[in-house]
PDB file of C-alpha atoms in Angstrom:
ATOM      1  CA  MET A   1     -19.793   9.170 -11.944  1.00 44.00           C
ATOM      2  CA  ASN A   2     -19.318   6.639 -13.750  1.00 49.00           C
ATOM      3  CA  ASP A   3     -22.546   4.951 -14.537  1.00 42.00           C
ATOM      4  CA  ARG A   4     -21.646   2.269 -15.617  1.00 53.00           C
ATOM      5  CA  ILE A   5     -21.086   2.019 -12.185  1.00 57.00           C
ATOM      6  CA  ARG A   6     -23.552   0.307  -9.287  1.00 57.00           C
ATOM      7  CA  PRO A   7     -23.747   2.022  -6.567  1.00 60.00           C
ATOM      8  CA  PRO A   8     -24.745   0.649  -3.193  1.00 66.00           C
ATOM      9  CA  ALA A   9     -28.089   0.339  -2.075  1.00 63.00           C
ATOM     10  CA  GLU A  10     -28.121   2.306   1.160  1.00 77.00           C
ATOM     11  CA  ALA A  11     -25.245   4.749   0.562  1.00 89.00           C
ATOM     12  CA  PRO A  12     -21.954   5.100   2.803  1.00 96.00           C
ATOM     13  CA  ARG A  13     -20.992   7.896   4.478  1.00 95.00           C
ATOM     14  CA  GLY A  14     -18.078  10.026   3.629  1.00 94.00           C
ATOM     15  CA  PRO A  15     -16.069  12.721   4.593  1.00 94.00           C
ATOM     16  CA  VAL A  16     -17.151  14.985   6.013  1.00 91.00           C
ATOM     17  CA  ASP A  17     -18.533  18.803   4.060  1.00 90.00           C
ATOM     18  CA  SER A  18     -15.179  21.208   3.680  1.00 90.00           C
ATOM     19  CA  SER A  19     -17.874  23.372   3.756  1.00 86.00           C
ATOM     20  CA  ARG A  20     -18.561  23.450   6.911  1.00 89.00           C
ATOM     21  CA  VAL A  21     -15.885  21.626   8.273  1.00 91.00           C
ATOM     22  CA  PRO A  22     -12.038  23.731   7.359  1.00 90.00           C
ATOM     23  CA  ARG A  23     -10.139  21.191   6.315  1.00 90.00           C
ATOM     24  CA  TYR A  24      -7.320  21.550   8.831  1.00 92.00           C
ATOM     25  CA  ALA A  25      -9.879  21.459  11.439  1.00 91.00           C
ATOM     26  CA  GLY A  26     -11.782  17.973  12.719  1.00 87.00           C
ATOM     27  CA  PRO A  27     -10.988  14.915  13.768  1.00 86.00           C
ATOM     28  CA  ALA A  28      -7.620  13.544  11.517  1.00 90.00           C
ATOM     29  CA  THR A  29      -8.783   9.929   9.640  1.00 97.00           C
ATOM     30  CA  PHE A  30      -8.191   9.206   6.600  1.00 98.00           C
ATOM     31  CA  ALA A  31      -9.362  11.928   4.208  1.00 97.00           C
ATOM     32  CA  ARG A  32     -11.545  12.908   6.862  1.00 97.00           C
ATOM     33  CA  LEU A  33     -13.699   9.483   6.503  1.00 98.00           C
ATOM     34  CA  PRO A  34     -15.876   8.415   9.657  1.00 97.00           C
ATOM     35  CA  ARG A  35     -13.709   5.960  11.706  1.00 98.00           C
ATOM     36  CA  VAL A  36     -15.261   2.618  12.568  1.00 97.00           C
ATOM     37  CA  ASP A  37     -16.977   3.130  15.042  1.00 96.00           C
ATOM     38  CA  GLU A  38     -19.577   4.839  13.299  1.00 97.00           C
ATOM     39  CA  VAL A  39     -20.059   3.149  10.368  1.00 97.00           C
ATOM     40  CA  ALA A  40     -22.212  -0.212  10.413  1.00 95.00           C
ATOM     41  CA  ARG A  41     -20.157  -1.281   8.038  1.00 96.00           C
ATOM     42  CA  THR A  42     -16.718  -1.054   6.890  1.00 98.00           C
ATOM     43  CA  GLU A  43     -15.950  -1.961   3.523  1.00 98.00           C
ATOM     44  CA  VAL A  44     -12.364  -1.125   2.435  1.00 98.00           C
ATOM     45  CA  ALA A  45      -9.936  -0.321   5.757  1.00 98.00           C
ATOM     46  CA  VAL A  46      -7.994   2.322   6.501  1.00 98.00           C
ATOM     47  CA  VAL A  47      -5.732   1.399   8.863  1.00 98.00           C
ATOM     48  CA  GLY A  48      -2.433   2.461  11.097  1.00 98.00           C
ATOM     49  CA  VAL A  49       1.085   0.325  11.824  1.00 98.00           C
ATOM     50  CA  PRO A  50       2.800   2.447  13.610  1.00 98.00           C
ATOM     51  CA  PHE A  51       6.567  -0.222  13.948  1.00 98.00           C
ATOM     52  CA  ASP A  52       9.468   1.282  12.596  1.00 98.00           C
ATOM     53  CA  THR A  53      11.946  -1.194  15.265  1.00 98.00           C
ATOM     54  CA  GLY A  54      12.368  -3.713  11.405  1.00 97.00           C
ATOM     55  CA  VAL A  55      14.509  -0.753   9.973  1.00 97.00           C
ATOM     56  CA  SER A  56      17.845  -0.335   8.469  1.00 95.00           C
ATOM     57  CA  TYR A  57      19.278   2.326   8.140  1.00 95.00           C
ATOM     58  CA  ARG A  58      17.284   5.629   9.428  1.00 97.00           C
ATOM     59  CA  PRO A  59      14.370   5.300  11.612  1.00 97.00           C
ATOM     60  CA  GLY A  60      11.022   6.743  12.259  1.00 98.00           C
ATOM     61  CA  ALA A  61       8.252   4.649  10.344  1.00 98.00           C
ATOM     62  CA  ARG A  62       6.334   4.849  13.191  1.00 98.00           C
ATOM     63  CA  PHE A  63       5.414   8.249  12.522  1.00 98.00           C
ATOM     64  CA  GLY A  64       4.030   8.089   9.081  1.00 98.00           C
ATOM     65  CA  GLY A  65       0.750   6.586   9.738  1.00 98.00           C
ATOM     66  CA  ASN A  66      -0.300   9.589  11.050  1.00 97.00           C
ATOM     67  CA  ALA A  67       1.783  11.640   8.540  1.00 98.00           C
ATOM     68  CA  ILE A  68      -0.371  10.616   5.464  1.00 98.00           C
ATOM     69  CA  ARG A  69      -3.722  11.005   7.149  1.00 98.00           C
ATOM     70  CA  GLU A  70      -3.118  14.899   8.428  1.00 97.00           C
ATOM     71  CA  ALA A  71      -1.684  15.377   4.245  1.00 98.00           C
ATOM     72  CA  SER A  72      -4.844  13.304   3.383  1.00 98.00           C
ATOM     73  CA  ARG A  73      -7.213  16.069   4.302  1.00 97.00           C
ATOM     74  CA  LEU A  74      -6.758  17.467   0.722  1.00 96.00           C
ATOM     75  CA  LEU A  75      -7.826  14.882  -0.638  1.00 97.00           C
ATOM     76  CA  ARG A  76     -11.700  14.732  -2.040  1.00 96.00           C
ATOM     77  CA  PRO A  77     -15.065  13.086  -2.842  1.00 96.00           C
ATOM     78  CA  TYR A  78     -14.889  13.123  -6.135  1.00 98.00           C
ATOM     79  CA  ASN A  79     -11.163  11.215  -8.453  1.00 98.00           C
ATOM     80  CA  PRO A  80     -10.960  12.626 -11.946  1.00 98.00           C
ATOM     81  CA  ALA A  81      -8.241  10.766 -12.787  1.00 98.00           C
ATOM     82  CA  GLN A  82     -10.447   6.956 -12.409  1.00 97.00           C
ATOM     83  CA  ASP A  83     -14.038   9.425 -13.070  1.00 97.00           C
ATOM     84  CA  VAL A  84     -16.029   7.717  -9.787  1.00 97.00           C
ATOM     85  CA  SER A  85     -16.611   9.352  -6.275  1.00 98.00           C
ATOM     86  CA  PRO A  86     -14.686   6.619  -4.559  1.00 98.00           C
ATOM     87  CA  PHE A  87     -16.307   7.109  -0.988  1.00 98.00           C
ATOM     88  CA  ALA A  88     -20.053   6.547  -2.434  1.00 97.00           C
ATOM     89  CA  LEU A  89     -19.350   3.058  -4.017  1.00 97.00           C
ATOM     90  CA  ALA A  90     -18.202   1.821  -1.020  1.00 98.00           C
ATOM     91  CA  GLN A  91     -18.417   2.246   2.642  1.00 98.00           C
ATOM     92  CA  VAL A  92     -14.378   3.263   3.305  1.00 98.00           C
ATOM     93  CA  ALA A  93     -13.775   4.308   7.203  1.00 98.00           C
ATOM     94  CA  ASP A  94     -10.779   4.182   9.654  1.00 98.00           C
ATOM     95  CA  ALA A  95      -9.740   2.371  11.673  1.00 98.00           C
ATOM     96  CA  GLY A  96      -6.956   4.047  13.633  1.00 98.00           C
ATOM     97  CA  ASP A  97      -4.529   2.269  14.707  1.00 98.00           C
ATOM     98  CA  ILE A  98      -3.196  -1.809  15.439  1.00 98.00           C
ATOM     99  CA  ALA A  99      -0.582  -1.292  18.804  1.00 97.00           C
ATOM    100  CA  VAL A 100       1.774  -3.270  18.548  1.00 97.00           C
ATOM    101  CA  ASN A 101       5.284  -3.961  20.487  1.00 98.00           C
ATOM    102  CA  PRO A 102       8.097  -2.060  19.250  1.00 97.00           C
ATOM    103  CA  PHE A 103      10.379  -4.236  22.355  1.00 97.00           C
ATOM    104  CA  ASP A 104       9.679  -7.497  20.369  1.00 97.00           C
ATOM    105  CA  ILE A 105       9.501  -7.720  16.696  1.00 97.00           C
ATOM    106  CA  ASP A 106       8.046 -11.891  17.372  1.00 97.00           C
ATOM    107  CA  GLU A 107       5.814 -10.506  19.008  1.00 98.00           C
ATOM    108  CA  ALA A 108       4.488  -7.163  17.088  1.00 98.00           C
ATOM    109  CA  VAL A 109       4.993  -9.688  13.173  1.00 98.00           C
ATOM    110  CA  GLU A 110       1.697 -12.114  15.219  1.00 98.00           C
ATOM    111  CA  THR A 111      -0.095  -8.563  15.754  1.00 98.00           C
ATOM    112  CA  VAL A 112      -0.382  -7.160  13.339  1.00 98.00           C
ATOM    113  CA  GLN A 113      -1.614 -10.951  11.336  1.00 98.00           C
ATOM    114  CA  HIS A 114      -4.027 -11.312  14.189  1.00 98.00           C
ATOM    115  CA  GLU A 115      -5.684  -7.710  13.796  1.00 98.00           C
ATOM    116  CA  ALA A 116      -5.613  -7.847  10.800  1.00 98.00           C
ATOM    117  CA  GLY A 117      -7.185 -11.727  10.307  1.00 98.00           C
ATOM    118  CA  ARG A 118      -9.524  -9.694  12.641  1.00 98.00           C
ATOM    119  CA  LEU A 119     -10.254  -6.652  10.164  1.00 98.00           C
ATOM    120  CA  LEU A 120     -10.822  -8.483   7.709  1.00 98.00           C
ATOM    121  CA  ASP A 121     -12.913 -11.363   8.552  1.00 98.00           C
ATOM    122  CA  SER A 122     -15.598  -8.504   9.211  1.00 97.00           C
ATOM    123  CA  GLY A 123     -15.402  -8.103   5.525  1.00 97.00           C
ATOM    124  CA  ALA A 124     -13.462  -4.552   5.307  1.00 98.00           C
ATOM    125  CA  ARG A 125      -9.828  -4.726   2.624  1.00 98.00           C
ATOM    126  CA  LEU A 126      -6.953  -3.079   4.383  1.00 98.00           C
ATOM    127  CA  MET A 127      -5.371  -0.385   3.066  1.00 99.00           C
ATOM    128  CA  THR A 128      -2.751  -0.312   5.658  1.00 98.00           C
ATOM    129  CA  LEU A 129      -0.124   3.041   5.773  1.00 98.00           C
ATOM    130  CA  GLY A 130       3.362   1.565   7.995  1.00 96.00           C
ATOM    131  CA  GLY A 131       5.367   1.887   9.499  1.00 96.00           C
ATOM    132  CA  ASP A 132       8.532   0.017   7.493  1.00 98.00           C
ATOM    133  CA  HIS A 133       8.145  -2.922   5.207  1.00 98.00           C
ATOM    134  CA  THR A 134       8.351  -5.572   7.905  1.00 98.00           C
ATOM    135  CA  VAL A 135       4.786  -5.502   9.033  1.00 98.00           C
ATOM    136  CA  ALA A 136       3.782  -6.704   4.923  1.00 98.00           C
ATOM    137  CA  LEU A 137       4.833 -10.120   6.129  1.00 98.00           C
ATOM    138  CA  PRO A 138       2.018 -10.265   8.608  1.00 98.00           C
ATOM    139  CA  LEU A 139      -0.426  -8.452   6.640  1.00 98.00           C
ATOM    140  CA  LEU A 140       0.807 -10.789   3.499  1.00 98.00           C
ATOM    141  CA  ARG A 141      -0.354 -13.651   6.098  1.00 98.00           C
ATOM    142  CA  ALA A 142      -2.892 -12.460   6.953  1.00 98.00           C
ATOM    143  CA  VAL A 143      -4.722 -12.222   3.498  1.00 98.00           C
ATOM    144  CA  ALA A 144      -3.463 -15.294   2.329  1.00 98.00           C
ATOM    145  CA  GLU A 145      -5.827 -17.594   4.949  1.00 98.00           C
ATOM    146  CA  ARG A 146      -8.730 -15.769   3.559  1.00 98.00           C
ATOM    147  CA  HIS A 147      -7.727 -15.850  -0.415  1.00 98.00           C
ATOM    148  CA  GLY A 148      -4.762 -18.967  -1.179  1.00 98.00           C
ATOM    149  CA  PRO A 149      -1.580 -17.628  -2.200  1.00 98.00           C
ATOM    150  CA  VAL A 150      -2.016 -13.749  -3.492  1.00 98.00           C
ATOM    151  CA  ALA A 151      -0.202 -12.525  -6.816  1.00 98.00           C
ATOM    152  CA  LEU A 152       1.707  -9.534  -5.355  1.00 98.00           C
ATOM    153  CA  LEU A 153       3.053  -6.438  -6.715  1.00 98.00           C
ATOM    154  CA  HIS A 154       5.410  -4.164  -5.208  1.00 98.00           C
ATOM    155  CA  PHE A 155       6.571  -0.607  -5.611  1.00 99.00           C
ATOM    156  CA  ASP A 156      10.387   0.171  -4.041  1.00 98.00           C
ATOM    157  CA  ALA A 157      13.834   0.976  -4.750  1.00 98.00           C
ATOM    158  CA  HIS A 158      14.623  -1.972  -3.381  1.00 98.00           C
ATOM    159  CA  LEU A 159      13.853  -6.668  -3.229  1.00 98.00           C
ATOM    160  CA  ASP A 160      13.315  -6.415   0.670  1.00 97.00           C
ATOM    161  CA  THR A 161      13.667 -10.011  -0.649  1.00 97.00           C
ATOM    162  CA  TRP A 162      16.913 -10.851   1.241  1.00 95.00           C
ATOM    163  CA  ASP A 163      17.625 -13.635   3.673  1.00 96.00           C
ATOM    164  CA  THR A 164      18.999 -11.844   7.674  1.00 93.00           C
ATOM    165  CA  TYR A 165      19.862  -9.298   8.590  1.00 90.00           C
ATOM    166  CA  PHE A 166      22.370  -9.020  11.798  1.00 91.00           C
ATOM    167  CA  GLY A 167      20.830 -12.513  11.323  1.00 92.00           C
ATOM    168  CA  ALA A 168      17.379 -11.176  12.075  1.00 94.00           C
ATOM    169  CA  ALA A 169      14.687 -13.522   9.725  1.00 95.00           C
ATOM    170  CA  TYR A 170      12.313 -10.764   9.822  1.00 97.00           C
ATOM    171  CA  THR A 171      12.534  -7.051   9.090  1.00 97.00           C
ATOM    172  CA  HIS A 172      12.376  -4.883   6.166  1.00 98.00           C
ATOM    173  CA  GLY A 173      14.495  -5.873   4.862  1.00 96.00           C
ATOM    174  CA  THR A 174      12.896  -9.658   4.233  1.00 97.00           C
ATOM    175  CA  PRO A 175       9.156  -9.711   4.312  1.00 98.00           C
ATOM    176  CA  PHE A 176       9.288 -11.011   0.859  1.00 98.00           C
ATOM    177  CA  ARG A 177      11.600 -14.352   0.744  1.00 98.00           C
ATOM    178  CA  ARG A 178       9.290 -14.865   3.489  1.00 98.00           C
ATOM    179  CA  ALA A 179       6.362 -15.194   2.341  1.00 98.00           C
ATOM    180  CA  VAL A 180       8.087 -17.093  -0.875  1.00 98.00           C
ATOM    181  CA  GLU A 181       8.949 -19.401   1.421  1.00 98.00           C
ATOM    182  CA  GLU A 182       6.346 -20.269   3.958  1.00 98.00           C
ATOM    183  CA  GLY A 183       3.805 -20.254   0.221  1.00 98.00           C
ATOM    184  CA  ILE A 184       1.709 -16.920   0.871  1.00 98.00           C
ATOM    185  CA  LEU A 185       2.720 -15.788  -2.614  1.00 98.00           C
ATOM    186  CA  ASP A 186       1.928 -16.477  -6.012  1.00 98.00           C
ATOM    187  CA  THR A 187       5.044 -17.263  -7.010  1.00 97.00           C
ATOM    188  CA  SER A 188       3.658 -16.873 -11.017  1.00 97.00           C
ATOM    189  CA  ALA A 189       2.466 -13.596 -10.587  1.00 98.00           C
ATOM    190  CA  LEU A 190       4.686 -11.517  -8.755  1.00 98.00           C
ATOM    191  CA  SER A 191       6.391  -7.990  -9.332  1.00 98.00           C
ATOM    192  CA  HIS A 192       8.863  -5.485  -8.050  1.00 98.00           C
ATOM    193  CA  VAL A 193       8.165  -1.963  -9.614  1.00 98.00           C
ATOM    194  CA  GLY A 194      10.928   1.092  -9.158  1.00 98.00           C
ATOM    195  CA  THR A 195      14.005  -0.379  -8.117  1.00 98.00           C
ATOM    196  CA  ARG A 196      17.440   0.980  -8.869  1.00 98.00           C
ATOM    197  CA  GLY A 197      20.732   1.340  -7.382  1.00 96.00           C
ATOM    198  CA  PRO A 198      24.087  -0.523  -4.893  1.00 96.00           C
ATOM    199  CA  LEU A 199      23.232  -4.053  -3.951  1.00 96.00           C
ATOM    200  CA  TYR A 200      24.910  -6.364  -1.992  1.00 93.00           C
ATOM    201  CA  GLY A 201      25.957  -8.652  -4.867  1.00 96.00           C
ATOM    202  CA  LYS A 202      24.907  -9.820  -8.524  1.00 97.00           C
ATOM    203  CA  GLN A 203      23.567 -12.510  -6.391  1.00 96.00           C
ATOM    204  CA  ASP A 204      20.998 -11.273  -4.784  1.00 96.00           C
ATOM    205  CA  LEU A 205      19.662 -10.614  -8.305  1.00 97.00           C
ATOM    206  CA  THR A 206      20.089 -14.331  -8.801  1.00 97.00           C
ATOM    207  CA  ASP A 207      17.890 -14.850  -5.581  1.00 97.00           C
ATOM    208  CA  ASP A 208      15.183 -13.453  -6.789  1.00 97.00           C
ATOM    209  CA  ALA A 209      14.577 -14.512  -9.786  1.00 97.00           C
ATOM    210  CA  LYS A 210      14.613 -17.696  -8.234  1.00 97.00           C
ATOM    211  CA  MET A 211      12.090 -17.130  -6.236  1.00 97.00           C
ATOM    212  CA  GLY A 212      10.143 -16.484  -9.884  1.00 97.00           C
ATOM    213  CA  PHE A 213      10.133 -12.012  -9.335  1.00 98.00           C
ATOM    214  CA  GLY A 214       9.766 -10.356 -12.173  1.00 98.00           C
ATOM    215  CA  ILE A 215      10.830  -6.391 -12.113  1.00 98.00           C
ATOM    216  CA  VAL A 216      11.126  -3.579 -13.607  1.00 98.00           C
ATOM    217  CA  THR A 217      12.870  -1.004 -12.458  1.00 98.00           C
ATOM    218  CA  ALA A 218      12.959   2.915 -12.641  1.00 98.00           C
ATOM    219  CA  ALA A 219      15.262   3.479 -15.633  1.00 98.00           C
ATOM    220  CA  ASP A 220      12.564   0.593 -17.421  1.00 98.00           C
ATOM    221  CA  VAL A 221       9.938   2.796 -16.558  1.00 98.00           C
ATOM    222  CA  MET A 222      11.553   6.083 -17.406  1.00 98.00           C
ATOM    223  CA  ARG A 223      12.326   4.425 -21.157  1.00 98.00           C
ATOM    224  CA  ARG A 224       8.996   2.627 -21.513  1.00 98.00           C
ATOM    225  CA  GLY A 225       5.807   4.236 -20.113  1.00 98.00           C
ATOM    226  CA  VAL A 226       3.626   4.194 -18.431  1.00 98.00           C
ATOM    227  CA  ASP A 227       1.105   3.157 -19.657  1.00 98.00           C
ATOM    228  CA  GLU A 228       3.313  -0.031 -21.119  1.00 98.00           C
ATOM    229  CA  VAL A 229       4.222  -1.097 -17.946  1.00 98.00           C
ATOM    230  CA  ALA A 230       0.080  -0.845 -16.903  1.00 98.00           C
ATOM    231  CA  ASP A 231      -0.197  -2.393 -19.294  1.00 98.00           C
ATOM    232  CA  GLN A 232       2.224  -5.622 -18.653  1.00 97.00           C
ATOM    233  CA  LEU A 233       1.957  -5.551 -15.447  1.00 98.00           C
ATOM    234  CA  ARG A 234      -1.714  -6.351 -15.012  1.00 98.00           C
ATOM    235  CA  GLN A 235      -0.957  -9.091 -17.977  1.00 97.00           C
ATOM    236  CA  ARG A 236       1.498 -10.895 -15.568  1.00 97.00           C
ATOM    237  CA  ILE A 237      -1.715 -10.787 -12.521  1.00 98.00           C
ATOM    238  CA  GLY A 238      -4.657 -12.057 -14.806  1.00 97.00           C
ATOM    239  CA  ASP A 239      -7.319 -11.904 -12.266  1.00 96.00           C
ATOM    240  CA  ARG A 240      -5.752 -14.152  -9.178  1.00 98.00           C
ATOM    241  CA  PRO A 241      -6.208 -12.156  -5.589  1.00 98.00           C
ATOM    242  CA  LEU A 242      -4.261  -9.194  -6.503  1.00 98.00           C
ATOM    243  CA  TYR A 243      -1.765  -7.573  -2.762  1.00 98.00           C
ATOM    244  CA  VAL A 244      -0.521  -4.238  -3.895  1.00 99.00           C
ATOM    245  CA  SER A 245       2.556  -3.076  -1.106  1.00 99.00           C
ATOM    246  CA  ILE A 246       4.213   0.242  -2.328  1.00 99.00           C
ATOM    247  CA  ASP A 247       7.309   1.953  -0.418  1.00 98.00           C
ATOM    248  CA  ILE A 248       7.549   5.352  -0.804  1.00 98.00           C
ATOM    249  CA  ASP A 249      11.485   5.157  -1.390  1.00 98.00           C
ATOM    250  CA  VAL A 250       9.751   4.655  -4.857  1.00 98.00           C
ATOM    251  CA  LEU A 251      10.104   7.482  -6.062  1.00 98.00           C
ATOM    252  CA  ASP A 252      13.228   9.302  -6.163  1.00 98.00           C
ATOM    253  CA  PRO A 253      14.223  11.335  -2.354  1.00 98.00           C
ATOM    254  CA  ALA A 254      12.601  14.458  -4.916  1.00 98.00           C
ATOM    255  CA  HIS A 255       9.395  12.957  -4.413  1.00 98.00           C
ATOM    256  CA  ALA A 256       9.076  11.603  -1.304  1.00 98.00           C
ATOM    257  CA  PRO A 257      12.207  12.455   0.991  1.00 98.00           C
ATOM    258  CA  GLY A 258      10.750  11.260   4.455  1.00 98.00           C
ATOM    259  CA  THR A 259      12.238   8.045   4.070  1.00 98.00           C
ATOM    260  CA  GLY A 260      14.780   6.029   5.793  1.00 97.00           C
ATOM    261  CA  THR A 261      16.377   4.071   2.520  1.00 97.00           C
ATOM    262  CA  PRO A 262      16.341   6.634   0.244  1.00 98.00           C
ATOM    263  CA  GLU A 263      18.359   6.442  -2.945  1.00 98.00           C
ATOM    264  CA  ALA A 264      18.708   8.478  -6.674  1.00 98.00           C
ATOM    265  CA  GLY A 265      17.161   8.581  -9.585  1.00 98.00           C
ATOM    266  CA  GLY A 266      13.247   6.382  -8.795  1.00 98.00           C
ATOM    267  CA  LEU A 267       9.976   7.773  -9.697  1.00 98.00           C
ATOM    268  CA  THR A 268       7.877  10.992  -9.769  1.00 98.00           C
ATOM    269  CA  SER A 269       4.665  11.403  -7.994  1.00 98.00           C
ATOM    270  CA  ARG A 270       3.536  11.744 -12.038  1.00 98.00           C
ATOM    271  CA  GLU A 271       4.847   8.374 -12.901  1.00 98.00           C
ATOM    272  CA  LEU A 272       3.419   5.865  -9.570  1.00 98.00           C
ATOM    273  CA  LEU A 273       0.203   7.321  -9.709  1.00 98.00           C
ATOM    274  CA  GLU A 274      -0.740   6.834 -13.543  1.00 98.00           C
ATOM    275  CA  ILE A 275       0.626   3.023 -13.034  1.00 98.00           C
ATOM    276  CA  LEU A 276      -1.788   2.220  -9.931  1.00 98.00           C
ATOM    277  CA  ARG A 277      -4.344   4.379 -12.213  1.00 98.00           C
ATOM    278  CA  GLY A 278      -3.327   1.646 -15.378  1.00 98.00           C
ATOM    279  CA  LEU A 279      -3.873  -1.632 -12.897  1.00 98.00           C
ATOM    280  CA  ALA A 280      -8.034  -0.863 -12.380  1.00 97.00           C
ATOM    281  CA  GLY A 281     -10.568  -3.418 -13.330  1.00 95.00           C
ATOM    282  CA  CYS A 282      -7.260  -5.559 -11.403  1.00 97.00           C
ATOM    283  CA  ARG A 283      -9.028  -7.905  -8.420  1.00 98.00           C
ATOM    284  CA  LEU A 284      -6.910  -6.079  -5.521  1.00 98.00           C
ATOM    285  CA  VAL A 285      -8.594  -7.614  -2.807  1.00 98.00           C
ATOM    286  CA  SER A 286      -5.424  -5.110  -0.233  1.00 98.00           C
ATOM    287  CA  ALA A 287      -2.471  -2.911  -0.542  1.00 99.00           C
ATOM    288  CA  ASP A 288      -0.073  -1.333   1.904  1.00 98.00           C
ATOM    289  CA  LEU A 289       2.506   1.726   2.383  1.00 98.00           C
ATOM    290  CA  VAL A 290       5.123   2.280   4.320  1.00 98.00           C
ATOM    291  CA  GLU A 291       8.760   4.046   5.048  1.00 98.00           C
ATOM    292  CA  VAL A 292       6.751   6.983   5.270  1.00 98.00           C
ATOM    293  CA  ALA A 293       9.261   8.658   7.429  1.00 98.00           C
ATOM    294  CA  PRO A 294       8.279  11.937   8.240  1.00 98.00           C
ATOM    295  CA  ALA A 295      11.666  13.724  10.109  1.00 98.00           C
ATOM    296  CA  TYR A 296      13.106  13.487   7.053  1.00 98.00           C
ATOM    297  CA  ASP A 297      10.085  15.525   4.858  1.00 97.00           C
ATOM    298  CA  HIS A 298      10.362  18.963   4.073  1.00 93.00           C
ATOM    299  CA  ALA A 299       7.038  20.667   3.413  1.00 96.00           C
ATOM    300  CA  GLU A 300       4.832  17.644   3.163  1.00 97.00           C
ATOM    301  CA  ILE A 301       6.172  16.220   0.305  1.00 98.00           C
ATOM    302  CA  THR A 302       6.129  12.473   1.461  1.00 98.00           C
ATOM    303  CA  ALA A 303       2.739  12.303   3.031  1.00 98.00           C
ATOM    304  CA  VAL A 304       1.081  14.413   0.561  1.00 98.00           C
ATOM    305  CA  ALA A 305       2.276  11.850  -2.472  1.00 98.00           C
ATOM    306  CA  ALA A 306       2.053   8.982   0.499  1.00 98.00           C
ATOM    307  CA  SER A 307      -1.862   9.532   1.324  1.00 98.00           C
ATOM    308  CA  HIS A 308      -2.339  11.119  -3.015  1.00 98.00           C
ATOM    309  CA  ALA A 309      -0.538   6.770  -3.560  1.00 98.00           C
ATOM    310  CA  ALA A 310      -3.323   5.254  -0.981  1.00 98.00           C
ATOM    311  CA  TYR A 311      -6.103   7.235  -2.529  1.00 98.00           C
ATOM    312  CA  GLU A 312      -5.802   5.864  -5.620  1.00 98.00           C
ATOM    313  CA  LEU A 313      -5.316   2.663  -3.709  1.00 98.00           C
ATOM    314  CA  THR A 314      -8.590   3.406  -2.492  1.00 98.00           C
ATOM    315  CA  THR A 315     -10.056   3.918  -5.864  1.00 98.00           C
ATOM    316  CA  LEU A 316      -9.992   0.965  -6.978  1.00 98.00           C
ATOM    317  CA  MET A 317     -10.531  -1.306  -4.329  1.00 98.00           C
ATOM    318  CA  THR A 318     -13.753   1.114  -4.329  1.00 98.00           C
ATOM    319  CA  ARG A 319     -14.300   0.104  -8.221  1.00 98.00           C
ATOM    320  CA  ARG A 320     -13.778  -3.383  -7.698  1.00 97.00           C
ATOM    321  CA  ILE A 321     -16.045  -3.922  -4.473  1.00 97.00           C
ATOM    322  CA  ALA A 322     -18.848  -1.963  -7.035  1.00 96.00           C
ATOM    323  CA  ALA A 323     -18.103  -4.275  -9.953  1.00 95.00           C
ATOM    324  CA  GLU A 324     -19.086  -7.661  -7.568  1.00 95.00           C
ATOM    325  CA  ARG A 325     -21.683  -5.951  -6.624  1.00 92.00           C
ATOM    326  CA  ASP A 326     -23.187  -5.838 -10.183  1.00 90.00           C
ATOM    327  CA  ALA A 327     -21.965  -9.294 -10.930  1.00 88.00           C
ATOM    328  CA  ASP A 328     -23.692 -11.082  -8.495  1.00 79.00           C
TER     329      ASP A 328
END
């Protein structure tokens, strides 16, 4: 483990020992970590939101969280890319799922905000597994109630700043327009990464820019490289409280076929993971990973990629927790 980072005085409880219990056996918590009711304190809570009523095309993301948990059985406790054992730096635990009304989007949004707030009030950062992208809005509301307006780093094939679908204000394509309107985002530090594909019109880009978003397209990542992109993002974020939202369709369908609105020409899983690793040191307060639809997946390709992205985000959070502990 990186000896510049001091672990907590009381060692956190880590994953189940795979030398004693095979990886395919035992409870399917994220990375085979303990549940929140099995530890005295949780510093990073992995929580599922099985909700996909806000989708505009393929349904099925309500099953994404558990698919990611199953794929995460192969994750191991040492992260060589970041040179730390993340689960030794802070207590990470699985908080199960937030049960939401699948027939009433407004009620579901309220429930997610309330339950996310309860977990945040316990002192935990959140690593949320969706679910469709609608859930990002109530999660951002809950985080902003505790940190003020946050910087947003949004990985997605799409902008998700549209106004309405069929007159509905809350859908998986509208969360970040609502968040800007509600004043819960720091509009000096908003970025989309990985966008591509056809739009309804050029006005979509004009409206998006007026909200304050910068755009790094999938083609930009390919041409400029992950190190330059990560450096640009770090500069834009600064030391603001940061929320990261990943729609798995930021990846090319070759790397993530199991999603609701696939677009050709996306990032590779390697590019996504390297950009996330390049955010080390940022003040990451919570994150979500959404839109995994296992019915369209093949050989767990999408779920495996998602589990590794969640692992990198969790590592960033535990490193930040340890750094803040050192600063006290």
